[in-house]
XYZ file of C-alpha atoms in Angstrom:
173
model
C -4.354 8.661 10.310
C -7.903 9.677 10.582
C -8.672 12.806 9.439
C -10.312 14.061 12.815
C -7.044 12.809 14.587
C -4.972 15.587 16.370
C -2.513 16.751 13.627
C 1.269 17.260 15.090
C 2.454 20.227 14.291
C 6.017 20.279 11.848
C 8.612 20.499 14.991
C 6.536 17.961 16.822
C 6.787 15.944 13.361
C 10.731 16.392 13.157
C 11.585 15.924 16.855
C 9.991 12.721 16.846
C 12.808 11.931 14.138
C 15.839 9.587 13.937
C 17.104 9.141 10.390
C 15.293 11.169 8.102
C 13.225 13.491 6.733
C 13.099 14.248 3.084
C 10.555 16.995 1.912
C 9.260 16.639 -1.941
C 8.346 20.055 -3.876
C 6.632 20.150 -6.756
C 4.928 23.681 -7.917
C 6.409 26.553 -9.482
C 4.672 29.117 -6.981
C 3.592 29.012 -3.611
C 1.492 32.579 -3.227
C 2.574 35.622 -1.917
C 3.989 36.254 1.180
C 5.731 38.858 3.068
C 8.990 38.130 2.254
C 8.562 37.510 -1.242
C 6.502 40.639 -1.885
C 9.655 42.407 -0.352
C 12.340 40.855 -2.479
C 10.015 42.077 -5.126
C 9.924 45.678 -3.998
C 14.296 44.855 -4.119
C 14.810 44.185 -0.502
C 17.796 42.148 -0.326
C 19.091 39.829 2.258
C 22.139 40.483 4.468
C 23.418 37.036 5.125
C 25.622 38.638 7.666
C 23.000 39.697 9.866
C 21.834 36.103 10.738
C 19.012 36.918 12.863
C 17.055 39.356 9.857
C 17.171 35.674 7.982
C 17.302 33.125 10.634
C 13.547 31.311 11.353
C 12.323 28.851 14.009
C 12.023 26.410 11.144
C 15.915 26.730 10.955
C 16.273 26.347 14.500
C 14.056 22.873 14.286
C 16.076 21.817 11.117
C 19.700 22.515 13.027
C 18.337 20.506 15.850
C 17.155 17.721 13.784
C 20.509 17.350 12.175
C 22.677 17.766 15.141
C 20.708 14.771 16.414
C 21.882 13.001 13.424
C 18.466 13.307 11.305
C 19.377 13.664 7.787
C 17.251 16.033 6.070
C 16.816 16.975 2.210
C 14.558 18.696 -0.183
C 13.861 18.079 -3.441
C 12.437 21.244 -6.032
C 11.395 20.062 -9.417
C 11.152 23.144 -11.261
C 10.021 24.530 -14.420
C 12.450 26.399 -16.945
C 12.800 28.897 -17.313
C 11.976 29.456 -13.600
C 8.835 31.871 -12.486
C 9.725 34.548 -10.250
C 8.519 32.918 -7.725
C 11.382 29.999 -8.011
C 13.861 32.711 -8.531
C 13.429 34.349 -5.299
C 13.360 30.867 -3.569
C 16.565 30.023 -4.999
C 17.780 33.535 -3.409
C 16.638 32.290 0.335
C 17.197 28.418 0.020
C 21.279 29.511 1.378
C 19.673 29.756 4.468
C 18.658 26.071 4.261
C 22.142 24.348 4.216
C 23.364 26.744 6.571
C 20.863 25.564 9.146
C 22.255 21.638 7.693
C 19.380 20.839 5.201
C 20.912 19.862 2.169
C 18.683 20.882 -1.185
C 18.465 19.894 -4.686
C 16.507 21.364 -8.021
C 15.203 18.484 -10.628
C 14.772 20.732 -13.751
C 11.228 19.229 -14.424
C 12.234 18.904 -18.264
C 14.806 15.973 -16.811
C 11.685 14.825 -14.320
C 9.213 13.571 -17.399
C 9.711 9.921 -16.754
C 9.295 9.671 -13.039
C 6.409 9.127 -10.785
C 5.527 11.968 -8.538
C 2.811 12.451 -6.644
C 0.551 15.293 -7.433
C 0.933 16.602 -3.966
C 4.178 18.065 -2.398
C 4.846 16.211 0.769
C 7.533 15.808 3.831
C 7.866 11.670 5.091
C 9.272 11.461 8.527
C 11.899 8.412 8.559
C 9.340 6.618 6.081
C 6.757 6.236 8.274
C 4.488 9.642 8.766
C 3.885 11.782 5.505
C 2.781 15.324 5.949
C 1.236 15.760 2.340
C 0.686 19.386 1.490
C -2.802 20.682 -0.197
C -2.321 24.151 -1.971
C -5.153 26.070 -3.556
C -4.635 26.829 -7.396
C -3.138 30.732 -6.514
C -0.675 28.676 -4.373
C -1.627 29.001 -0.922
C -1.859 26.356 1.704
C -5.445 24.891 1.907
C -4.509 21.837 4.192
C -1.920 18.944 5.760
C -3.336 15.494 5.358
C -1.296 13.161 7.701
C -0.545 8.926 6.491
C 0.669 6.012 8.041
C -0.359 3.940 5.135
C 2.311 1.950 3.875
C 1.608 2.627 0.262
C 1.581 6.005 0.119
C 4.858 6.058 2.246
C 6.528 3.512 0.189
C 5.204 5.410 -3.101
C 6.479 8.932 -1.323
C 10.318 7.092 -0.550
C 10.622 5.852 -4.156
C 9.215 8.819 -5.781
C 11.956 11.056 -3.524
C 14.462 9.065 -4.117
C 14.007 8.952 -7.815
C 13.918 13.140 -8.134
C 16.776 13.489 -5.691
C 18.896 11.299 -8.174
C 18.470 13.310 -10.638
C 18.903 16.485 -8.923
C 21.268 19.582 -8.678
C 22.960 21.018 -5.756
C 21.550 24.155 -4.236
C 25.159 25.323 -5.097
C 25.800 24.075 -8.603
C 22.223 24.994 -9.459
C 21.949 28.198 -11.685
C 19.167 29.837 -12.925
């Protein structure tokens, strides 16, 4: 995709979806945000109070599945985990509740794999969304591909960390 070319946004990205849509993370810490600075202060969550947790991006994921999209996320982590990680692992219930399902590759058990330097989503193996993050963690750009060997490198690469991954729920930090 050229780089001047229009770049859809993530819902455009997952509506246009009919089997999958597998999202590859990589780093230990994604900046500071809002939310995370709160958790920090010791804001908790109440999970019964669905709409104080509940995001669009939920909505779009729900969607996606109902339609019969399956859609997972691999999190190759460090250990022991940075704060960062920790609180993540604190949100992520909100994930499979919205039908995402989401597994942690301990990054010691990741050494002999190929990953890409870049965390990415691929779109039914034919559109990757590959992230760009700044050293401090925060989002410089999306890059969008069509080419076939990044995609095929992207499916592999997922495929090899989500083997080797742990359930959001068996996961413990």
């Amino acid at each position: 995709m050229p780089r001047n070319a229009q770049q859809p946004s993530f819902a455009e990205c997952l509506r246009g979806m009919v089997r999958s849509a597998v999202h590859l993370e990589t780093r230990d810490d994604y900046g500071d945000n809002e939310r995370f600075a709160a958790w920090r202060r010791g804001a908790g969550i109440d999970w019964d109070d669905r709409a104080s947790w509940w995001r669009p991006f939920h909505d779009q994921i729900a969607a996606a599945v109902e339609r019969g999209v399956v859609v997972r996320r691999a999190r190759v982590v460090s250990g022991p985990v940075s704060e960062y990680i920790r609180w993540e692992h604190a949100m992520t219930r909100a994930n499979p509740a919205a039908g995402e399902q989401v597994r942690r590759v301990p990054r010691r058990l990741a050494s002999d794999l190929a990953l890409p330097c870049n965390d990415f989503w691929l779109f039914d193996d034919r559109l990757a969304r590959i992230h760009h993050f700044a050293g401090d963690g925060s989002l410089v750009e999306d890059e969008f591909s069509t080419d076939s060997a990044v995609l095929k490198l992207f499916a592999a690469s997922f495929e090899a960390a989500w083997e080797r991954g742990i359930s959001h729920e068996e996961y413990r930090i």
